[in-house]
Amino acid sequence: MAENENGSATKRLKTDTENECGDSGELSSESPVSDFEITRILRDGAREKTIFIHGKVKDQDAVVILEKTPIRQDTLSELLKSSHLKLEMKNDVYSTYQLQAPAHLNEIKTTVVCPATEKHVKKYLHQEVFLVEESGEDYRNLTLPYINNQSFSVQWVHNILEKKAEADRVVFEDPDPDTGFVLLPDFKWDQKQLQDLYLLAIVHRRDVKSLRDLTSEHLPLLTNIRSKGENAIRQQYGVPPSKLRVYLHYQPSYYHLHVHFTSLEYDAPGCGVERAHLLSDVIQNLQADSSYYHNRSLAFPLRADDGLLAMFKKAGKL
Amino acid sequence: MAENENGSATKRLKTDTENECGDSGELSSESPVSDFEITRILRDGAREKTIFIHGKVKDQDAVVILEKTPIRQDTLSELLKSSHLKLEMKNDVYSTYQLQAPAHLNEIKTTVVCPATEKHVKKYLHQEVFLVEESGEDYRNLTLPYINNQSFSVQWVHNILEKKAEADRVVFEDPDPDTGFVLLPDFKWDQKQLQDLYLLAIVHRRDVKSLRDLTSEHLPLLTNIRSKGENAIRQQYGVPPSKLRVYLHYQPSYYHLHVHFTSLEYDAPGCGVERAHLLSDVIQNLQADSSYYHNRSLAFPLRADDGLLAMFKKAGKL
C-alpha cells in the first residue's frame, strides 16, 4: 500500500479477495467496504474503540463493525521506533502526542454482514435501557405470567444436566438432586487466560426459576454451590475465592437457577449492581428472612424492545 | 511521512517538537518515544486498547501510555474508502477482515511522563485485587481503628459544603442540617454529554462515615436524597429516574457519606456488585432491620497495596 506525504491514500483500494456481497460468487473489482454507503450509526463504543454501521453495498443491506485491535506487546518496540509523533501538550513532566503508526502495526478488525436482515440490524442497534422497580406483587401479577406465557425453552440446560450436550466441558459436578449442580465455563470465556475467567453453576433442581423463588429452604443448595464451586475453581485453575465474584442475575437470561463465577479483576458484562446479586448477600438475606426475595422490590434494567418492559408500561409502573 | 510498500518505516522518525526528556530544554534530534527502551509492561487494557509501559529515555525513568483513539464518525467514510482490506474468514453472510488504514485516520494517543518517579510507576502499575468479607465485628476491630488512625482528610468536602470551593459547580442544594445535601458533578464527568452523566450528593451531616453507620434514624436523609436528587437531575438535565443508577460505595473513597448518581447506560467505574449498593436496597434493608449494616458481612475489593488489606491479612482473615 502506498501513501502520499500527508498519509492519505488517493486510489480506491481493493481487497485481497474480491468476492462482493450479493454477487452470487462473481468476482468484482470493488471491496465490500470501499463500496459501502453509510446509512446510519447503530452503536458507537468510544471506550472499546468500536463502531457498528448500517449501510448498503450496491442495493444490499449490510452491517459493518469496526474494532481497533488491542496494542500488541510483541510488536511494541517496533511500533514505538517506527512511528511519527505530533506533540499536543507539554506541562512539567507530562506530555501528550498523537502517534501515527505504520498501518500493519495498527490494524482495525472489520466484520461485514452482507446481506443483512432486519434482525441483524436490530441486534446491533443500540437500545435504550430503563430501570424497573419490581415489587413482590409486580412479580406475581406481571413478570411471572409474562415468563409463563413466553415459555422460554430451557431444553439446552436440560441437555447439559443430562450429558446430552457439552459433557466434555463440565469442570465439576455434584450429582445430588436437591443440592447438586454442574459447573462449566461460560461461552464468553475462551479459557485461554485466567484474567477473564467465567464459569456457571447450573443446579440440578428444575423447580427454581430465579432469585424470586429462593427461600431459606434453598440455603443448603446455595451454600453447597458456594463452597464446592469455589473449591473446584481453586483445584482446576488455582484461583482462590478471594479472586472471585460469585453472583446471580435478576432478571436472569434464562429461568433455571444458575450462579455466575467471574474473575474479580474482569469487568464482566452483567456484573453491575443493577443486575447482579452477590451469593454471599443472598445467603445472609435468606438466613435473616426466608421471604426476603418474595417480598422485596428488586430493581433491574430492561431494554426498550423487551416485552416485559411493555407489560410494566401498560400497568402504569414506569 | 513516507512509508514503503509493506507499510513499515525504515528511518527513525523525529517528533515535531524535539525537546528531549531530562535534557533541561536542550534540543535533541531524537523523540522521547523512539528513544524509549522498554523495561516492563505496567498494565495492559485489551478491552480499552490501551497499554502502560515503564522504561528509560537515556538514563531517565519514564512511563509511556498508549491508547487507540475512538473511531470518529466524521471521518468514517474516508476511512472506509481509503483503507486496504485483508480477508480473514468468510462464512455465509459473515466475513471478517483486517483493515489497514491511512495513519492520519488511525492515530494512537500517547502520553509520556518523563522523568517518572517511583510514585508515577506505582500509580500506573496493575495491582492485584482481593475480595474481603468484613463482618460487623471485623469493622469495629479492624476497619474502624484503621480509618481513625489514617485520619484521612475530608477538608475538601467541608470546603464544598461551606462554599469555600467549587461553589459554581453546585447543581442543587437542600440546606437542612439533618436531611440536606449538596449535588454536584463528579470530576470524572466533563458534562459534555449525558451518556456518562455522573453526579454526587454529599450530605451536610458530618457524623456519618459510610454505609456501616446507617440505621433507620437515617431513613429521612436517604429518602430525601433519593427524591430531591432525582428531581434535580430531571429538571437540570432532562434525565428521568428510570435512566439512573443511584448507589453508595463500600468501602467509599472518603469517609463522609455521599451517594453516586450515574447514567444507567454508562458503565461507570465502581458500579460493580462487589462495591456498589443501590440506594433503593439500602432504604428497604434499613426499613426491615435498623441494624442491617451494623451486623452484616459486607464484601468489597481491596488493592494489594491497601493498608487495610494488610490489617485483614495480619488478623488471619484472608
PDB file of N, CA and C in Angstrom, chain A residues 178-241:
ATOM      1  N   ASP A 178     -31.044 -32.530  45.000  1.00  0.00           N
ATOM      2  CA  ASP A 178     -31.536 -31.338  45.714  1.00  0.00           C
ATOM      3  C   ASP A 178     -30.510 -30.223  45.823  1.00  0.00           C
ATOM      4  N   THR A 179     -29.258 -30.602  46.127  1.00  0.00           N
ATOM      5  CA  THR A 179     -28.247 -29.574  46.374  1.00  0.00           C
ATOM      6  C   THR A 179     -27.136 -29.595  45.317  1.00  0.00           C
ATOM      7  N   GLY A 180     -27.274 -30.457  44.304  1.00  0.00           N
ATOM      8  CA  GLY A 180     -26.197 -30.621  43.337  1.00  0.00           C
ATOM      9  C   GLY A 180     -26.263 -29.633  42.183  1.00  0.00           C
ATOM     10  N   PHE A 181     -25.178 -29.631  41.396  1.00  0.00           N
ATOM     11  CA  PHE A 181     -25.075 -28.695  40.266  1.00  0.00           C
ATOM     12  C   PHE A 181     -23.967 -29.144  39.333  1.00  0.00           C
ATOM     13  N   VAL A 182     -23.968 -28.551  38.149  1.00  0.00           N
ATOM     14  CA  VAL A 182     -22.918 -28.771  37.158  1.00  0.00           C
ATOM     15  C   VAL A 182     -22.175 -27.454  36.990  1.00  0.00           C
ATOM     16  N   LEU A 183     -20.832 -27.519  36.993  1.00  0.00           N
ATOM     17  CA  LEU A 183     -20.021 -26.302  36.822  1.00  0.00           C
ATOM     18  C   LEU A 183     -19.320 -26.381  35.476  1.00  0.00           C
ATOM     19  N   LEU A 184     -19.505 -25.370  34.638  1.00  0.00           N
ATOM     20  CA  LEU A 184     -18.821 -25.377  33.334  1.00  0.00           C
ATOM     21  C   LEU A 184     -18.499 -23.957  32.877  1.00  0.00           C
ATOM     22  N   PRO A 185     -17.525 -23.811  31.966  1.00  0.00           N
ATOM     23  CA  PRO A 185     -17.146 -22.464  31.519  1.00  0.00           C
ATOM     24  C   PRO A 185     -18.287 -21.812  30.749  1.00  0.00           C
ATOM     25  N   ASP A 186     -18.485 -20.526  30.957  1.00  0.00           N
ATOM     26  CA  ASP A 186     -19.428 -19.754  30.149  1.00  0.00           C
ATOM     27  C   ASP A 186     -18.860 -19.615  28.734  1.00  0.00           C
ATOM     28  N   PHE A 187     -19.759 -19.494  27.757  1.00  0.00           N
ATOM     29  CA  PHE A 187     -19.296 -19.385  26.364  1.00  0.00           C
ATOM     30  C   PHE A 187     -18.484 -18.127  26.110  1.00  0.00           C
ATOM     31  N   LYS A 188     -18.691 -17.101  26.921  1.00  0.00           N
ATOM     32  CA  LYS A 188     -17.933 -15.861  26.706  1.00  0.00           C
ATOM     33  C   LYS A 188     -16.443 -16.034  27.027  1.00  0.00           C
ATOM     34  N   TRP A 189     -16.107 -17.082  27.802  1.00  0.00           N
ATOM     35  CA  TRP A 189     -14.707 -17.293  28.189  1.00  0.00           C
ATOM     36  C   TRP A 189     -14.051 -18.291  27.241  1.00  0.00           C
ATOM     37  N   ASP A 190     -12.935 -17.891  26.611  1.00  0.00           N
ATOM     38  CA  ASP A 190     -12.245 -18.817  25.706  1.00  0.00           C
ATOM     39  C   ASP A 190     -11.267 -19.729  26.448  1.00  0.00           C
ATOM     40  N   GLN A 191     -11.161 -19.591  27.758  1.00  0.00           N
ATOM     41  CA  GLN A 191     -10.330 -20.443  28.623  1.00  0.00           C
ATOM     42  C   GLN A 191      -8.843 -20.334  28.315  1.00  0.00           C
ATOM     43  N   LYS A 192      -8.455 -19.263  27.597  1.00  0.00           N
ATOM     44  CA  LYS A 192      -7.040 -19.132  27.238  1.00  0.00           C
ATOM     45  C   LYS A 192      -6.251 -18.377  28.292  1.00  0.00           C
ATOM     46  N   GLN A 193      -6.934 -17.550  29.109  1.00  0.00           N
ATOM     47  CA  GLN A 193      -6.252 -16.846  30.183  1.00  0.00           C
ATOM     48  C   GLN A 193      -7.204 -16.718  31.367  1.00  0.00           C
ATOM     49  N   LEU A 194      -6.602 -16.569  32.554  1.00  0.00           N
ATOM     50  CA  LEU A 194      -7.420 -16.531  33.763  1.00  0.00           C
ATOM     51  C   LEU A 194      -8.000 -15.135  34.031  1.00  0.00           C
ATOM     52  N   GLN A 195      -7.471 -14.109  33.349  1.00  0.00           N
ATOM     53  CA  GLN A 195      -7.933 -12.739  33.610  1.00  0.00           C
ATOM     54  C   GLN A 195      -9.440 -12.595  33.439  1.00  0.00           C
ATOM     55  N   ASP A 196     -10.009 -13.310  32.450  1.00  0.00           N
ATOM     56  CA  ASP A 196     -11.444 -13.162  32.222  1.00  0.00           C
ATOM     57  C   ASP A 196     -12.190 -14.473  32.520  1.00  0.00           C
ATOM     58  N   LEU A 197     -11.690 -15.188  33.524  1.00  0.00           N
ATOM     59  CA  LEU A 197     -12.337 -16.434  33.954  1.00  0.00           C
ATOM     60  C   LEU A 197     -13.833 -16.232  34.173  1.00  0.00           C
ATOM     61  N   TYR A 198     -14.639 -17.159  33.637  1.00  0.00           N
ATOM     62  CA  TYR A 198     -16.104 -17.030  33.732  1.00  0.00           C
ATOM     63  C   TYR A 198     -16.704 -18.424  33.694  1.00  0.00           C
ATOM     64  N   LEU A 199     -17.225 -18.877  34.831  1.00  0.00           N
ATOM     65  CA  LEU A 199     -17.891 -20.183  34.872  1.00  0.00           C
ATOM     66  C   LEU A 199     -19.314 -20.027  35.380  1.00  0.00           C
ATOM     67  N   LEU A 200     -20.127 -21.045  35.088  1.00  0.00           N
ATOM     68  CA  LEU A 200     -21.520 -21.068  35.541  1.00  0.00           C
ATOM     69  C   LEU A 200     -21.781 -22.343  36.321  1.00  0.00           C
ATOM     70  N   ALA A 201     -22.500 -22.219  37.434  1.00  0.00           N
ATOM     71  CA  ALA A 201     -23.002 -23.390  38.152  1.00  0.00           C
ATOM     72  C   ALA A 201     -24.499 -23.482  37.853  1.00  0.00           C
ATOM     73  N   ILE A 202     -24.911 -24.585  37.230  1.00  0.00           N
ATOM     74  CA  ILE A 202     -26.329 -24.784  36.881  1.00  0.00           C
ATOM     75  C   ILE A 202     -26.875 -25.873  37.796  1.00  0.00           C
ATOM     76  N   VAL A 203     -27.953 -25.570  38.535  1.00  0.00           N
ATOM     77  CA  VAL A 203     -28.445 -26.523  39.543  1.00  0.00           C
ATOM     78  C   VAL A 203     -29.203 -27.673  38.880  1.00  0.00           C
ATOM     79  N   HIS A 204     -29.160 -28.849  39.541  1.00  0.00           N
ATOM     80  CA  HIS A 204     -29.915 -29.994  39.027  1.00  0.00           C
ATOM     81  C   HIS A 204     -31.422 -29.820  39.214  1.00  0.00           C
ATOM     82  N   ARG A 205     -31.834 -29.161  40.316  1.00  0.00           N
ATOM     83  CA  ARG A 205     -33.265 -28.932  40.537  1.00  0.00           C
ATOM     84  C   ARG A 205     -33.852 -28.149  39.377  1.00  0.00           C
ATOM     85  N   ARG A 206     -35.085 -28.498  39.013  1.00  0.00           N
ATOM     86  CA  ARG A 206     -35.704 -27.810  37.885  1.00  0.00           C
ATOM     87  C   ARG A 206     -36.889 -26.950  38.311  1.00  0.00           C
ATOM     88  N   ASP A 207     -37.040 -26.755  39.634  1.00  0.00           N
ATOM     89  CA  ASP A 207     -38.220 -26.035  40.135  1.00  0.00           C
ATOM     90  C   ASP A 207     -37.891 -24.636  40.662  1.00  0.00           C
ATOM     91  N   VAL A 208     -36.694 -24.144  40.381  1.00  0.00           N
ATOM     92  CA  VAL A 208     -36.332 -22.803  40.844  1.00  0.00           C
ATOM     93  C   VAL A 208     -36.032 -21.927  39.626  1.00  0.00           C
ATOM     94  N   LYS A 209     -36.923 -20.991  39.360  1.00  0.00           N
ATOM     95  CA  LYS A 209     -36.783 -20.142  38.168  1.00  0.00           C
ATOM     96  C   LYS A 209     -35.680 -19.117  38.343  1.00  0.00           C
ATOM     97  N   SER A 210     -35.693 -18.453  39.498  1.00  0.00           N
ATOM     98  CA  SER A 210     -34.784 -17.322  39.680  1.00  0.00           C
ATOM     99  C   SER A 210     -34.672 -16.991  41.164  1.00  0.00           C
ATOM    100  N   LEU A 211     -33.919 -15.944  41.446  1.00  0.00           N
ATOM    101  CA  LEU A 211     -33.784 -15.356  42.779  1.00  0.00           C
ATOM    102  C   LEU A 211     -35.133 -15.228  43.487  1.00  0.00           C
ATOM    103  N   ARG A 212     -36.180 -14.874  42.761  1.00  0.00           N
ATOM    104  CA  ARG A 212     -37.515 -14.642  43.333  1.00  0.00           C
ATOM    105  C   ARG A 212     -38.075 -15.890  44.025  1.00  0.00           C
ATOM    106  N   ASP A 213     -37.673 -17.084  43.568  1.00  0.00           N
ATOM    107  CA  ASP A 213     -38.209 -18.322  44.132  1.00  0.00           C
ATOM    108  C   ASP A 213     -37.451 -18.783  45.373  1.00  0.00           C
ATOM    109  N   LEU A 214     -36.336 -18.147  45.686  1.00  0.00           N
ATOM    110  CA  LEU A 214     -35.485 -18.660  46.771  1.00  0.00           C
ATOM    111  C   LEU A 214     -36.061 -18.342  48.146  1.00  0.00           C
ATOM    112  N   THR A 215     -36.019 -19.362  49.038  1.00  0.00           N
ATOM    113  CA  THR A 215     -36.389 -19.195  50.447  1.00  0.00           C
ATOM    114  C   THR A 215     -35.290 -19.858  51.273  1.00  0.00           C
ATOM    115  N   SER A 216     -35.461 -19.847  52.600  1.00  0.00           N
ATOM    116  CA  SER A 216     -34.434 -20.480  53.448  1.00  0.00           C
ATOM    117  C   SER A 216     -34.325 -21.973  53.168  1.00  0.00           C
ATOM    118  N   GLU A 217     -35.371 -22.564  52.581  1.00  0.00           N
ATOM    119  CA  GLU A 217     -35.309 -23.977  52.173  1.00  0.00           C
ATOM    120  C   GLU A 217     -34.128 -24.232  51.236  1.00  0.00           C
ATOM    121  N   HIS A 218     -33.739 -23.229  50.459  1.00  0.00           N
ATOM    122  CA  HIS A 218     -32.681 -23.412  49.466  1.00  0.00           C
ATOM    123  C   HIS A 218     -31.283 -23.101  49.995  1.00  0.00           C
ATOM    124  N   LEU A 219     -31.183 -22.792  51.305  1.00  0.00           N
ATOM    125  CA  LEU A 219     -29.853 -22.443  51.835  1.00  0.00           C
ATOM    126  C   LEU A 219     -28.837 -23.580  51.663  1.00  0.00           C
ATOM    127  N   PRO A 220     -29.206 -24.867  51.892  1.00  0.00           N
ATOM    128  CA  PRO A 220     -28.207 -25.916  51.666  1.00  0.00           C
ATOM    129  C   PRO A 220     -27.721 -25.963  50.218  1.00  0.00           C
ATOM    130  N   LEU A 221     -28.617 -25.708  49.267  1.00  0.00           N
ATOM    131  CA  LEU A 221     -28.226 -25.656  47.854  1.00  0.00           C
ATOM    132  C   LEU A 221     -27.237 -24.521  47.613  1.00  0.00           C
ATOM    133  N   LEU A 222     -27.556 -23.334  48.128  1.00  0.00           N
ATOM    134  CA  LEU A 222     -26.731 -22.155  47.857  1.00  0.00           C
ATOM    135  C   LEU A 222     -25.357 -22.252  48.522  1.00  0.00           C
ATOM    136  N   THR A 223     -25.320 -22.727  49.774  1.00  0.00           N
ATOM    137  CA  THR A 223     -24.018 -22.832  50.451  1.00  0.00           C
ATOM    138  C   THR A 223     -23.174 -23.942  49.810  1.00  0.00           C
ATOM    139  N   ASN A 224     -23.840 -24.978  49.306  1.00  0.00           N
ATOM    140  CA  ASN A 224     -23.122 -26.054  48.614  1.00  0.00           C
ATOM    141  C   ASN A 224     -22.482 -25.557  47.311  1.00  0.00           C
ATOM    142  N   ILE A 225     -23.240 -24.770  46.546  1.00  0.00           N
ATOM    143  CA  ILE A 225     -22.699 -24.205  45.305  1.00  0.00           C
ATOM    144  C   ILE A 225     -21.503 -23.324  45.627  1.00  0.00           C
ATOM    145  N   ARG A 226     -21.661 -22.520  46.671  1.00  0.00           N
ATOM    146  CA  ARG A 226     -20.580 -21.608  47.016  1.00  0.00           C
ATOM    147  C   ARG A 226     -19.307 -22.387  47.374  1.00  0.00           C
ATOM    148  N   SER A 227     -19.417 -23.331  48.321  1.00  0.00           N
ATOM    149  CA  SER A 227     -18.182 -23.975  48.791  1.00  0.00           C
ATOM    150  C   SER A 227     -17.607 -24.927  47.741  1.00  0.00           C
ATOM    151  N   LYS A 228     -18.460 -25.759  47.122  1.00  0.00           N
ATOM    152  CA  LYS A 228     -17.901 -26.719  46.153  1.00  0.00           C
ATOM    153  C   LYS A 228     -17.483 -26.043  44.849  1.00  0.00           C
ATOM    154  N   GLY A 229     -18.204 -24.993  44.469  1.00  0.00           N
ATOM    155  CA  GLY A 229     -17.813 -24.246  43.273  1.00  0.00           C
ATOM    156  C   GLY A 229     -16.460 -23.570  43.472  1.00  0.00           C
ATOM    157  N   GLU A 230     -16.295 -22.918  44.619  1.00  0.00           N
ATOM    158  CA  GLU A 230     -15.012 -22.254  44.909  1.00  0.00           C
ATOM    159  C   GLU A 230     -13.872 -23.264  44.984  1.00  0.00           C
ATOM    160  N   ASN A 231     -14.134 -24.422  45.627  1.00  0.00           N
ATOM    161  CA  ASN A 231     -13.100 -25.462  45.708  1.00  0.00           C
ATOM    162  C   ASN A 231     -12.692 -25.964  44.337  1.00  0.00           C
ATOM    163  N   ALA A 232     -13.686 -26.240  43.495  1.00  0.00           N
ATOM    164  CA  ALA A 232     -13.393 -26.775  42.162  1.00  0.00           C
ATOM    165  C   ALA A 232     -12.566 -25.777  41.356  1.00  0.00           C
ATOM    166  N   ILE A 233     -12.877 -24.495  41.484  1.00  0.00           N
ATOM    167  CA  ILE A 233     -12.145 -23.477  40.717  1.00  0.00           C
ATOM    168  C   ILE A 233     -10.717 -23.327  41.258  1.00  0.00           C
ATOM    169  N   ARG A 234     -10.561 -23.456  42.567  1.00  0.00           N
ATOM    170  CA  ARG A 234      -9.212 -23.417  43.138  1.00  0.00           C
ATOM    171  C   ARG A 234      -8.387 -24.609  42.629  1.00  0.00           C
ATOM    172  N   GLN A 235      -9.001 -25.795  42.640  1.00  0.00           N
ATOM    173  CA  GLN A 235      -8.284 -27.000  42.208  1.00  0.00           C
ATOM    174  C   GLN A 235      -7.970 -26.977  40.722  1.00  0.00           C
ATOM    175  N   GLN A 236      -8.965 -26.595  39.927  1.00  0.00           N
ATOM    176  CA  GLN A 236      -8.822 -26.686  38.477  1.00  0.00           C
ATOM    177  C   GLN A 236      -7.949 -25.564  37.919  1.00  0.00           C
ATOM    178  N   TYR A 237      -8.104 -24.351  38.458  1.00  0.00           N
ATOM    179  CA  TYR A 237      -7.438 -23.183  37.871  1.00  0.00           C
ATOM    180  C   TYR A 237      -6.471 -22.483  38.818  1.00  0.00           C
ATOM    181  N   GLY A 238      -6.406 -22.929  40.089  1.00  0.00           N
ATOM    182  CA  GLY A 238      -5.515 -22.279  41.036  1.00  0.00           C
ATOM    183  C   GLY A 238      -5.975 -20.894  41.451  1.00  0.00           C
ATOM    184  N   VAL A 239      -7.249 -20.584  41.257  1.00  0.00           N
ATOM    185  CA  VAL A 239      -7.772 -19.255  41.610  1.00  0.00           C
ATOM    186  C   VAL A 239      -8.513 -19.356  42.944  1.00  0.00           C
ATOM    187  N   PRO A 240      -8.066 -18.614  43.974  1.00  0.00           N
ATOM    188  CA  PRO A 240      -8.697 -18.705  45.293  1.00  0.00           C
ATOM    189  C   PRO A 240      -9.995 -17.892  45.354  1.00  0.00           C
ATOM    190  N   PRO A 241     -10.856 -18.186  46.344  1.00  0.00           N
ATOM    191  CA  PRO A 241     -12.136 -17.477  46.476  1.00  0.00           C
ATOM    192  C   PRO A 241     -11.992 -15.951  46.568  1.00  0.00           C
TER     193      PRO A 241
END
